[in-house]
Coordinates of C-alpha atoms in Angstrom, one line a residue:
Chain A
X1 CA -1.5 16.9 -26.8
X2 CA 1.0 14.5 -25.1
X3 CA 4.7 15.4 -25.2
X4 CA 5.5 12.1 -26.9
X5 CA 3.6 10.0 -29.4
X6 CA 3.1 6.3 -29.2
X7 CA 5.8 5.7 -31.8
X8 CA 8.2 7.9 -29.8
X9 CA 7.4 6.2 -26.5
X10 CA 8.0 2.8 -28.0
X11 CA 11.3 3.9 -29.7
X12 CA 12.5 5.4 -26.4
X13 CA 11.7 2.2 -24.5
X14 CA 13.6 0.0 -27.0
X15 CA 16.6 2.2 -26.9
X16 CA 16.8 2.8 -23.1
X17 CA 15.5 -0.5 -21.8
X18 CA 16.4 -3.2 -24.3
X19 CA 16.0 -5.9 -21.6
X20 CA 12.3 -5.5 -21.4
X21 CA 11.8 -5.6 -25.2
X22 CA 11.0 -9.2 -24.7
X23 CA 7.8 -8.4 -22.8
X24 CA 6.3 -7.1 -26.0
X25 CA 4.3 -4.3 -24.3
X26 CA 2.3 -2.2 -26.7
X27 CA 0.8 1.2 -26.2
X28 CA -2.7 1.1 -27.5
X29 CA -3.7 4.7 -26.6
X30 CA -2.2 7.6 -24.7
X31 CA -3.4 11.2 -24.1
X32 CA -2.8 14.0 -21.6
X33 CA -4.0 12.1 -18.6
X34 CA -4.5 8.4 -19.3
X35 CA -2.9 5.4 -21.1
X36 CA -3.9 2.0 -22.3
X37 CA -1.2 -0.7 -22.6
X38 CA -1.3 -4.3 -23.7
X39 CA 0.8 -7.1 -22.3
X40 CA 0.7 -10.1 -24.7
X41 CA 0.6 -13.5 -23.1
X42 CA 3.7 -15.5 -24.0
X43 CA 5.7 -18.3 -22.5
X44 CA 7.9 -16.1 -20.4
X45 CA 5.2 -14.4 -18.3
X46 CA 2.8 -17.2 -17.6
X47 CA 2.2 -19.1 -14.4
X48 CA 1.2 -22.7 -14.2
X49 CA -2.2 -22.9 -15.8
X50 CA -1.4 -20.5 -18.5
X51 CA -2.5 -17.2 -17.0
X52 CA -0.2 -14.1 -16.7
X53 CA 1.8 -14.2 -13.5
X54 CA 1.7 -11.7 -10.6
X55 CA 5.3 -10.4 -11.2
X56 CA 4.4 -9.9 -14.9
X57 CA 1.4 -7.8 -13.9
X58 CA 3.6 -5.7 -11.5
X59 CA 6.1 -5.2 -14.3
X60 CA 3.3 -4.1 -16.6
X61 CA 2.0 -1.6 -14.2
X62 CA 5.4 -0.1 -13.4
X63 CA 6.1 0.2 -17.1
X64 CA 2.7 1.6 -18.0
X65 CA 3.1 4.3 -15.4
X66 CA 6.5 5.2 -16.7
X67 CA 5.1 5.5 -20.2
X68 CA 2.2 7.6 -19.0
X69 CA 4.6 9.9 -17.2
X70 CA 6.9 10.2 -20.2
X71 CA 4.0 11.0 -22.5
X72 CA 3.4 14.1 -20.3
X73 CA 6.9 15.4 -19.5
X74 CA 9.0 14.0 -22.4
X75 CA 11.9 11.6 -22.3
X76 CA 13.3 11.8 -18.8
X77 CA 15.2 8.6 -18.2
X78 CA 15.9 9.5 -14.6
X79 CA 12.3 9.3 -13.3
X80 CA 12.2 6.4 -10.8
X81 CA 9.5 4.4 -9.1
X82 CA 9.3 5.2 -5.4
X83 CA 6.3 3.1 -4.4
X84 CA 3.9 0.5 -5.9
X85 CA 0.8 -1.0 -4.4
X86 CA -1.2 -3.7 -6.1
X87 CA -4.2 -5.8 -5.2
X88 CA -4.7 -9.0 -7.1
X89 CA -8.5 -9.5 -7.2
X90 CA -9.0 -12.7 -9.2
X91 CA -7.2 -15.0 -11.6
X92 CA -6.8 -13.4 -15.0
X93 CA -8.3 -15.0 -18.0
X94 CA -6.1 -16.8 -20.6
X95 CA -4.7 -14.4 -23.1
X96 CA -3.4 -10.8 -23.3
X97 CA -3.9 -8.3 -20.5
X98 CA -4.8 -4.6 -20.8
X99 CA -3.7 -2.0 -18.2
X100 CA -5.7 1.2 -18.2
X101 CA -4.1 4.0 -16.2
X102 CA -5.1 7.5 -15.1
X103 CA -2.7 10.2 -13.9
X104 CA -4.1 11.4 -10.6
X105 CA -1.3 13.9 -9.9
X106 CA 1.5 15.4 -11.8
X107 CA 3.5 17.6 -9.6
X108 CA 6.9 19.1 -10.0
X109 CA 8.5 16.4 -7.9
X110 CA 6.2 13.4 -8.0
X111 CA 3.5 11.8 -10.1
X112 CA 0.8 9.3 -9.1
X113 CA -1.1 7.0 -11.3
X114 CA -4.0 4.6 -10.7
X115 CA -4.3 1.4 -12.8
X116 CA -6.8 -1.3 -13.5
X117 CA -6.0 -4.6 -15.3
X118 CA -8.4 -6.6 -17.3
X119 CA -8.3 -9.4 -19.8
X120 CA -8.1 -8.1 -23.4
X121 CA -11.4 -9.8 -24.2
X122 CA -13.2 -8.0 -21.3
X123 CA -14.5 -9.3 -18.0
X124 CA -14.0 -8.0 -14.5
X125 CA -11.0 -6.1 -13.1
X126 CA -8.3 -8.7 -12.3
X127 CA -6.0 -6.3 -10.4
X128 CA -5.8 -2.7 -9.3
X129 CA -2.6 -0.8 -8.6
X130 CA -1.3 2.6 -7.7
X131 CA 2.2 3.8 -8.5
X132 CA 4.3 6.8 -7.4
X133 CA 7.2 8.1 -9.4
X134 CA 9.8 10.7 -8.3
X135 CA 10.6 13.2 -11.0
X136 CA 14.1 14.6 -11.0
X137 CA 14.6 18.3 -10.8
X138 CA 14.8 19.6 -14.3
X139 CA 17.9 21.6 -13.9
X140 CA 20.2 18.9 -12.5
X141 CA 21.1 15.2 -12.5
X142 CA 18.9 14.2 -9.6
X143 CA 19.8 12.1 -6.7
X144 CA 16.2 11.2 -5.8
Chain B
X1 CA 11.4 -26.9 12.5
X2 CA 10.1 -25.7 9.1
X3 CA 7.8 -28.0 7.1
X4 CA 10.2 -27.9 4.1
X5 CA 14.0 -27.7 4.0
X6 CA 16.0 -25.4 1.7
X7 CA 16.6 -28.3 -0.7
X8 CA 12.9 -29.2 -0.8
X9 CA 11.9 -25.6 -1.4
X10 CA 14.3 -25.2 -4.3
X11 CA 13.3 -28.5 -5.8
X12 CA 9.6 -27.6 -5.5
X13 CA 10.2 -24.2 -7.2
X14 CA 12.1 -25.8 -10.1
X15 CA 9.4 -28.4 -10.7
X16 CA 6.4 -26.0 -10.4
X17 CA 7.7 -22.8 -11.7
X18 CA 10.3 -23.6 -14.4
X19 CA 9.9 -20.2 -15.9
X20 CA 11.5 -18.4 -13.0
X21 CA 14.4 -20.8 -12.8
X22 CA 16.3 -18.2 -14.8
X23 CA 16.2 -15.8 -11.9
X24 CA 18.6 -17.9 -10.0
X25 CA 17.1 -17.1 -6.6
X26 CA 18.7 -19.0 -3.8
X27 CA 17.4 -19.6 -0.3
X28 CA 20.2 -18.7 2.2
X29 CA 18.4 -19.4 5.4
X30 CA 14.8 -20.3 6.5
X31 CA 13.3 -21.1 9.8
X32 CA 9.8 -21.1 11.5
X33 CA 9.3 -17.4 11.0
X34 CA 11.8 -15.8 8.7
X35 CA 13.7 -16.3 5.5
X36 CA 16.8 -14.9 3.7
X37 CA 16.8 -15.1 -0.1
X38 CA 19.5 -14.0 -2.6
X39 CA 18.8 -12.6 -6.0
X40 CA 22.0 -12.8 -8.2
X41 CA 22.6 -9.8 -10.4
X42 CA 22.6 -10.9 -14.1
X43 CA 21.9 -9.5 -17.5
X44 CA 18.2 -10.2 -17.4
X45 CA 17.3 -8.2 -14.2
X46 CA 19.4 -5.1 -14.5
X47 CA 18.3 -1.6 -15.4
X48 CA 20.5 0.9 -17.3
X49 CA 23.5 1.5 -15.0
X50 CA 23.8 -2.0 -13.9
X51 CA 21.7 -2.1 -10.8
X52 CA 18.8 -4.6 -10.2
X53 CA 15.5 -3.2 -11.6
X54 CA 12.3 -2.4 -9.7
X55 CA 10.3 -5.2 -11.3
X56 CA 13.1 -7.7 -10.4
X57 CA 12.9 -6.6 -6.8
X58 CA 9.1 -7.0 -6.8
X59 CA 9.5 -10.5 -8.3
X60 CA 12.1 -11.3 -5.6
X61 CA 9.8 -10.2 -2.8
X62 CA 6.8 -12.1 -4.1
X63 CA 8.8 -15.3 -4.5
X64 CA 10.5 -14.9 -1.1
X65 CA 7.1 -14.6 0.6
X66 CA 5.9 -17.7 -1.3
X67 CA 8.9 -19.7 -0.1
X68 CA 8.6 -18.4 3.5
X69 CA 4.9 -19.5 3.5
X70 CA 5.7 -22.9 1.9
X71 CA 8.4 -23.5 4.6
X72 CA 5.7 -23.2 7.2
X73 CA 2.7 -25.1 5.7
X74 CA 4.4 -27.4 3.2
X75 CA 4.0 -27.5 -0.6
X76 CA 0.7 -25.8 -1.4
X77 CA 0.8 -24.7 -5.0
X78 CA -2.5 -22.9 -4.8
X79 CA -1.5 -20.2 -2.4
X80 CA -1.8 -16.9 -4.3
X81 CA -0.6 -13.3 -3.7
X82 CA -3.5 -11.0 -2.9
X83 CA -1.6 -7.8 -2.3
X84 CA 1.9 -6.4 -2.5
X85 CA 3.1 -3.0 -1.4
X86 CA 6.7 -1.8 -1.9
X87 CA 8.7 1.3 -1.2
X88 CA 11.8 1.9 -3.2
X89 CA 14.1 3.9 -0.9
X90 CA 17.3 4.3 -2.8
X91 CA 19.2 3.0 -5.8
X92 CA 20.6 -0.5 -5.0
X93 CA 24.3 -1.0 -5.2
X94 CA 25.9 -3.1 -8.0
X95 CA 25.8 -6.8 -7.4
X96 CA 23.5 -9.3 -5.7
X97 CA 20.5 -8.4 -3.5
X98 CA 19.4 -10.0 -0.3
X99 CA 15.7 -10.1 0.8
X100 CA 15.1 -10.7 4.5
X101 CA 11.6 -11.5 5.4
X102 CA 9.6 -12.0 8.6
X103 CA 6.2 -13.7 8.9
X104 CA 4.0 -11.3 10.7
X105 CA 0.9 -13.4 10.6
X106 CA 0.1 -17.0 9.6
X107 CA -3.7 -17.4 9.9
X108 CA -5.9 -20.2 8.5
X109 CA -6.8 -18.1 5.5
X110 CA -4.1 -15.6 5.0
X111 CA -0.4 -14.9 5.7
X112 CA 1.4 -11.6 5.8
X113 CA 5.1 -11.0 5.5
X114 CA 7.4 -8.0 5.9
X115 CA 10.6 -7.7 3.8
X116 CA 13.7 -5.6 3.6
X117 CA 16.1 -5.6 0.7
X118 CA 19.8 -4.8 0.9
X119 CA 22.9 -5.1 -1.2
X120 CA 24.6 -8.4 -0.5
X121 CA 27.7 -6.5 0.6
X122 CA 25.8 -4.6 3.2
X123 CA 24.7 -0.9 3.3
X124 CA 21.3 0.7 3.9
X125 CA 17.9 -0.8 3.2
X126 CA 17.1 -0.2 -0.5
X127 CA 13.5 -1.3 -0.4
X128 CA 10.8 -2.4 2.0
X129 CA 7.8 -4.4 1.1
X130 CA 4.8 -6.2 2.6
X131 CA 3.0 -9.1 1.0
X132 CA -0.3 -10.8 1.7
X133 CA -1.0 -14.3 0.5
X134 CA -4.4 -16.1 0.5
X135 CA -4.2 -19.7 1.7
X136 CA -6.6 -22.1 0.1
X137 CA -8.9 -24.1 2.5
X138 CA -7.1 -27.4 3.2
X139 CA -9.9 -29.7 2.3
X140 CA -10.8 -28.2 -1.2
X141 CA -9.4 -26.8 -4.4
X142 CA -9.9 -23.1 -3.4
X143 CA -11.6 -20.5 -5.4
X144 CA -9.9 -17.6 -3.6
Chain C
X1 CA -31.1 -4.1 -4.6
X2 CA -28.8 -3.5 -1.7
X3 CA -29.3 -5.7 1.5
X4 CA -29.7 -2.5 3.6
X5 CA -31.2 0.8 2.9
X6 CA -29.5 4.1 3.7
X7 CA -31.8 4.5 6.7
X8 CA -30.9 1.0 8.0
X9 CA -27.2 1.6 7.5
X10 CA -27.2 4.9 9.4
X11 CA -29.3 3.3 12.2
X12 CA -27.0 0.3 12.5
X13 CA -24.0 2.7 12.7
X14 CA -25.5 4.8 15.5
X15 CA -26.4 1.7 17.5
X16 CA -23.1 -0.2 17.0
X17 CA -20.6 2.6 16.9
X18 CA -21.9 5.5 19.0
X19 CA -18.3 6.8 19.3
X20 CA -18.2 7.9 15.6
X21 CA -21.6 9.5 15.7
X22 CA -19.8 12.8 16.2
X23 CA -18.2 12.5 12.7
X24 CA -21.6 13.2 11.2
X25 CA -21.0 10.9 8.2
X26 CA -24.0 10.8 5.8
X27 CA -24.7 8.2 3.1
X28 CA -25.8 10.1 0.0
X29 CA -26.2 7.1 -2.2
X30 CA -25.6 3.3 -2.2
X31 CA -26.4 0.5 -4.6
X32 CA -25.2 -3.0 -5.4
X33 CA -21.6 -2.0 -6.1
X34 CA -20.9 1.6 -5.1
X35 CA -21.4 4.2 -2.4
X36 CA -21.2 8.0 -2.0
X37 CA -20.6 9.2 1.6
X38 CA -20.3 12.8 2.9
X39 CA -18.0 13.9 5.7
X40 CA -19.1 17.3 7.0
X41 CA -16.3 19.7 7.9
X42 CA -16.5 20.5 11.6
X43 CA -14.2 21.6 14.4
X44 CA -13.1 18.1 15.3
X45 CA -11.8 16.9 12.0
X46 CA -9.9 20.0 10.7
X47 CA -6.2 20.6 10.5
X48 CA -4.6 24.1 10.9
X49 CA -5.8 26.1 8.0
X50 CA -9.3 24.7 8.1
X51 CA -9.1 21.7 5.8
X52 CA -10.1 18.2 6.7
X53 CA -7.2 16.3 8.2
X54 CA -5.5 13.1 7.0
X55 CA -6.7 11.0 9.9
X56 CA -10.2 12.2 9.3
X57 CA -9.9 11.2 5.6
X58 CA -8.7 7.7 6.6
X59 CA -11.5 7.3 9.1
X60 CA -13.9 8.3 6.4
X61 CA -12.6 5.8 3.9
X62 CA -12.6 3.0 6.5
X63 CA -16.2 3.8 7.5
X64 CA -17.4 4.2 3.9
X65 CA -16.0 0.8 3.0
X66 CA -17.7 -0.8 6.0
X67 CA -21.0 0.7 4.9
X68 CA -20.5 -0.4 1.3
X69 CA -19.9 -3.9 2.5
X70 CA -22.9 -3.9 4.9
X71 CA -25.1 -2.7 2.1
X72 CA -24.3 -5.9 0.2
X73 CA -24.2 -8.6 2.9
X74 CA -26.4 -7.1 5.6
X75 CA -25.5 -6.2 9.2
X76 CA -22.4 -8.2 10.0
X77 CA -20.7 -6.4 12.9
X78 CA -17.7 -8.7 12.8
X79 CA -16.3 -7.7 9.5
X80 CA -12.9 -6.1 10.1
X81 CA -10.5 -4.0 8.1
X82 CA -7.3 -6.0 7.2
X83 CA -5.5 -3.4 5.2
X84 CA -5.9 0.2 4.1
X85 CA -3.7 2.1 1.6
X86 CA -4.2 5.8 0.9
X87 CA -2.4 8.4 -1.3
X88 CA -3.0 12.0 -0.3
X89 CA -2.7 13.9 -3.6
X90 CA -3.4 17.5 -2.7
X91 CA -4.7 19.7 0.0
X92 CA -8.5 19.4 0.2
X93 CA -10.6 22.5 -0.3
X94 CA -12.4 24.1 2.7
X95 CA -15.8 22.5 3.4
X96 CA -17.3 19.0 3.3
X97 CA -15.6 16.0 1.6
X98 CA -17.3 13.3 -0.5
X99 CA -15.9 9.8 -0.7
X100 CA -17.0 7.7 -3.7
X101 CA -16.3 4.0 -3.5
X102 CA -16.6 1.1 -5.8
X103 CA -16.6 -2.6 -4.7
X104 CA -13.9 -4.3 -6.8
X105 CA -14.3 -7.7 -5.2
X106 CA -16.9 -9.3 -2.9
X107 CA -15.7 -12.8 -2.2
X108 CA -16.7 -15.3 0.5
X109 CA -13.8 -14.3 2.7
X110 CA -12.8 -10.8 1.7
X111 CA -14.0 -7.7 0.1
X112 CA -11.9 -4.9 -1.6
X113 CA -13.1 -1.4 -2.4
X114 CA -11.5 1.5 -4.2
X115 CA -12.2 5.1 -3.1
X116 CA -11.7 8.6 -4.4
X117 CA -12.2 11.7 -2.2
X118 CA -13.1 15.1 -3.5
X119 CA -14.4 18.4 -2.1
X120 CA -18.2 18.5 -2.0
X121 CA -18.2 21.5 -4.4
X122 CA -16.2 19.6 -7.0
X123 CA -12.6 19.9 -8.1
X124 CA -9.8 17.4 -8.5
X125 CA -9.4 14.1 -6.5
X126 CA -7.7 15.0 -3.2
X127 CA -7.0 11.4 -2.1
X128 CA -7.4 7.9 -3.4
X129 CA -7.5 4.8 -1.2
X130 CA -8.1 1.0 -1.3
X131 CA -9.4 -1.0 1.6
X132 CA -9.6 -4.7 2.3
X133 CA -12.1 -6.2 4.7
X134 CA -12.1 -9.7 6.1
X135 CA -15.6 -11.3 6.2
X136 CA -16.3 -13.7 9.0
X137 CA -17.5 -17.2 8.1
X138 CA -21.3 -17.0 8.2
X139 CA -21.9 -20.0 10.4
X140 CA -19.5 -19.0 13.3
X141 CA -18.2 -16.2 15.5
X142 CA -15.1 -15.7 13.4
X143 CA -11.5 -15.5 14.6
X144 CA -10.3 -14.0 11.4
Chain D
X1 CA 21.2 14.0 18.9
X2 CA 17.7 14.7 17.7
X3 CA 16.8 18.3 16.6
X4 CA 13.9 18.4 19.2
X5 CA 13.6 16.9 22.6
X6 CA 10.5 15.0 23.8
X7 CA 9.3 18.1 25.7
X8 CA 9.8 20.3 22.7
X9 CA 7.9 17.8 20.5
X10 CA 5.0 17.6 22.8
X11 CA 4.8 21.3 23.2
X12 CA 4.9 21.9 19.5
X13 CA 2.1 19.4 19.1
X14 CA -0.1 21.0 21.6
X15 CA 0.4 24.5 20.1
X16 CA 0.0 23.5 16.5
X17 CA -2.6 20.7 16.7
X18 CA -4.9 21.4 19.6
X19 CA -7.6 19.2 18.1
X20 CA -5.5 16.0 18.7
X21 CA -4.6 16.9 22.2
X22 CA -7.5 14.7 23.3
X23 CA -5.7 11.6 22.0
X24 CA -3.2 11.9 24.8
X25 CA -0.3 10.5 22.7
X26 CA 2.9 10.4 24.6
X27 CA 6.5 10.2 23.3
X28 CA 8.3 7.5 25.3
X29 CA 11.6 7.7 23.5
X30 CA 13.1 9.3 20.4
X31 CA 16.5 9.3 18.9
X32 CA 18.2 10.0 15.5
X33 CA 16.4 7.3 13.7
X34 CA 13.5 5.8 15.7
X35 CA 10.6 6.6 18.0
X36 CA 8.4 5.0 20.5
X37 CA 4.9 6.5 21.1
X38 CA 2.1 5.5 23.4
X39 CA -1.6 5.8 22.7
X40 CA -3.6 5.5 25.9
X41 CA -6.9 3.6 25.6
X42 CA -9.8 5.9 26.4
X43 CA -13.5 6.1 25.6
X44 CA -13.0 8.1 22.4
X45 CA -10.7 5.7 20.5
X46 CA -12.3 2.3 21.3
X47 CA -14.4 0.0 19.2
X48 CA -17.1 -2.2 20.5
X49 CA -15.4 -4.7 22.8
X50 CA -13.1 -2.2 24.2
X51 CA -10.0 -2.5 22.0
X52 CA -8.5 0.5 20.1
X53 CA -10.1 1.1 16.8
X54 CA -8.5 0.9 13.3
X55 CA -8.9 4.7 12.7
X56 CA -7.2 5.4 16.0
X57 CA -4.3 3.2 15.0
X58 CA -4.0 5.0 11.7
X59 CA -4.1 8.4 13.5
X60 CA -1.4 7.1 15.9
X61 CA 0.9 6.0 13.0
X62 CA 0.5 9.3 11.1
X63 CA 1.2 11.3 14.2
X64 CA 4.1 9.1 15.3
X65 CA 5.7 9.6 11.9
X66 CA 5.3 13.3 12.0
X67 CA 7.0 13.4 15.4
X68 CA 9.8 11.1 14.2
X69 CA 10.4 13.5 11.3
X70 CA 10.2 16.6 13.4
X71 CA 12.7 15.1 15.8
X72 CA 15.2 15.0 12.9
X73 CA 14.6 18.2 11.0
X74 CA 13.1 20.5 13.6
X75 CA 9.6 22.1 13.8
X76 CA 8.4 22.2 10.2
X77 CA 4.7 22.6 10.3
X78 CA 4.3 22.2 6.6
X79 CA 5.5 18.6 6.2
X80 CA 2.5 16.6 5.0
X81 CA 1.6 12.9 4.7
X82 CA 1.6 11.8 1.1
X83 CA 0.9 8.1 1.6
X84 CA 0.0 5.6 4.4
X85 CA -0.2 1.9 4.2
X86 CA -1.4 -0.3 7.1
X87 CA -2.0 -4.0 7.7
X88 CA -4.2 -4.9 10.6
X89 CA -2.9 -8.3 11.7
X90 CA -4.9 -9.2 14.8
X91 CA -7.3 -7.7 17.3
X92 CA -5.3 -5.5 19.8
X93 CA -5.4 -6.4 23.4
X94 CA -7.3 -4.3 25.9
X95 CA -5.3 -1.3 27.1
X96 CA -2.7 1.2 25.7
X97 CA -0.9 0.6 22.4
X98 CA 2.7 1.3 21.6
X99 CA 3.9 2.3 18.1
X100 CA 7.6 1.8 17.4
X101 CA 8.9 3.4 14.3
X102 CA 12.1 3.5 12.3
X103 CA 13.1 6.1 9.8
X104 CA 14.0 4.2 6.7
X105 CA 14.8 7.2 4.5
X106 CA 15.3 10.9 5.2
X107 CA 15.8 12.6 1.9
X108 CA 15.7 16.3 1.0
X109 CA 12.2 16.0 -0.3
X110 CA 10.7 13.0 1.4
X111 CA 10.9 10.8 4.4
X112 CA 9.7 7.2 4.9
X113 CA 9.1 5.4 8.2
X114 CA 8.2 1.9 9.1
X115 CA 6.0 1.2 12.1
X116 CA 4.9 -1.7 14.3
X117 CA 2.1 -1.6 16.8
X118 CA 1.8 -3.8 19.9
X119 CA -0.1 -3.8 23.1
X120 CA 1.7 -1.9 25.9
X121 CA 1.9 -5.1 27.9
X122 CA 3.6 -7.0 25.2
X123 CA 2.4 -9.7 22.8
X124 CA 2.6 -10.1 19.1
X125 CA 2.5 -7.2 16.5
X126 CA -1.1 -6.1 16.0
X127 CA -0.5 -3.8 13.0
X128 CA 2.3 -2.8 10.7
X129 CA 2.4 0.4 8.7
X130 CA 4.6 2.5 6.4
X131 CA 4.2 6.2 5.9
X132 CA 5.6 8.7 3.5
X133 CA 5.9 12.4 4.2
X134 CA 6.7 15.2 1.8
X135 CA 9.2 17.7 3.1
X136 CA 8.7 21.3 1.9
X137 CA 11.7 23.0 0.3
X138 CA 13.5 24.9 3.1
X139 CA 13.7 28.2 1.3
X140 CA 10.0 28.6 0.5
X141 CA 6.5 28.1 1.7
X142 CA 5.9 24.8 -0.1
X143 CA 3.0 24.0 -2.4
X144 CA 3.6 20.2 -2.1

């Protein structure tokens, strides 16, 4: 069972990161090793032509990994991204995007997740990404 | 001499990508192989604690590479990012960030740039990134 | 149906790349979008402690992607790696390694594959990697 | 002043990693934040056409980062690569390759280096790479 429920994850996010509330990211599913997150298409994250922009996809992946990690270890605001790698494979379809992520490693000091992005109505993978987070030592305030 | 001046780059950006106007990115310098771009710190791109967030840094790098490429080949709206890799090395200082980029390869079909981000008031590198863009064939509309 | 069978792939490899014959890589399975390749553990590719080394894993991934691409488009000696990204997740077990790869994109000019490495006797993923190949234009000798 | 001299680095390498002795890698220069390493062209590391192969370049980068790290912290055999990212920009020239690396971060738990590869006789960058190593805790045997 995850350390945090969907409702707890979303409440934590709104409290700690009010500036990304506008993204409207929603957790569709989370368990002890994977997550499914939806990014609604809206005026702020589109590129010319109406599809979701590259920077919005990177923000989605970074956020989805953070949520996946929190779901395992509980609300640790100090976890930070140390690396992100993304391949943009094809133009996304119009509409919402789904990011599906799998936790490949959860160590004491770092976590690595692997993500695939698709249009919410199906179709081929539009981007793949991997993300590494550094986890602060539990006993202290962490200087990364 | 670059194919586009700073004024032309910024005008192109405002016309084609109105949604990122809010970022307030400014080109400080551009020549036939490098670019220096400033991201002003503002309410929208900060993380808790007041430093510029990871997603804002990724957006900055993606945009800086696009501008570096346009400066060489002229206004080609169809160039698209195919891959971005970033290492976050340390917490950025409070205040604006500078992204300095170098064009490592400009081929007929792809371009690769290498970037380092620092606080505008100096200090160590806070992130490094490399970005690959696909360049559409000149004669056609490009299907990537 | 793939453009090349396992026997054709292995014969091509021996003829064109005699220097890697020593690796002893074997194609266990290949179809129109995925591949499974085995790297036998042997004296030349081990690190202290007897597990397969990082450089050997990178060589395995690069080669597996080349084979996966050839299986789709036929024997094109001029396809070249343009980028490789690998995360080493944990120490591999003693013994052979298996690399399982999926072709995420096969365009006219580039191909991208996604790989996971595991011990041949099972267990968790020991490394994940993504690889990009540039495909030469069919009509000419290709200068990338 | 580095924690290990060139002679000490090369002796450590031969003792701990006899299997890569055949590569013939030579440290040309090392100081408190950078390194220059030479990979001699020889029959074992060439691809068809006589230029140094992609896998040999990846091995060179991994090894150069290991040496750069050892030069700072002394002989720690347990440091391990956690991630490597490389862009192959153009075909290398015939002959030896030089890898020049810079240590971008040396933390308590991880180190990140940035590398550029060129032909020994000059010319443009043929590959760029970044590498992350995990540094074992000093007091214990490290389980990564």
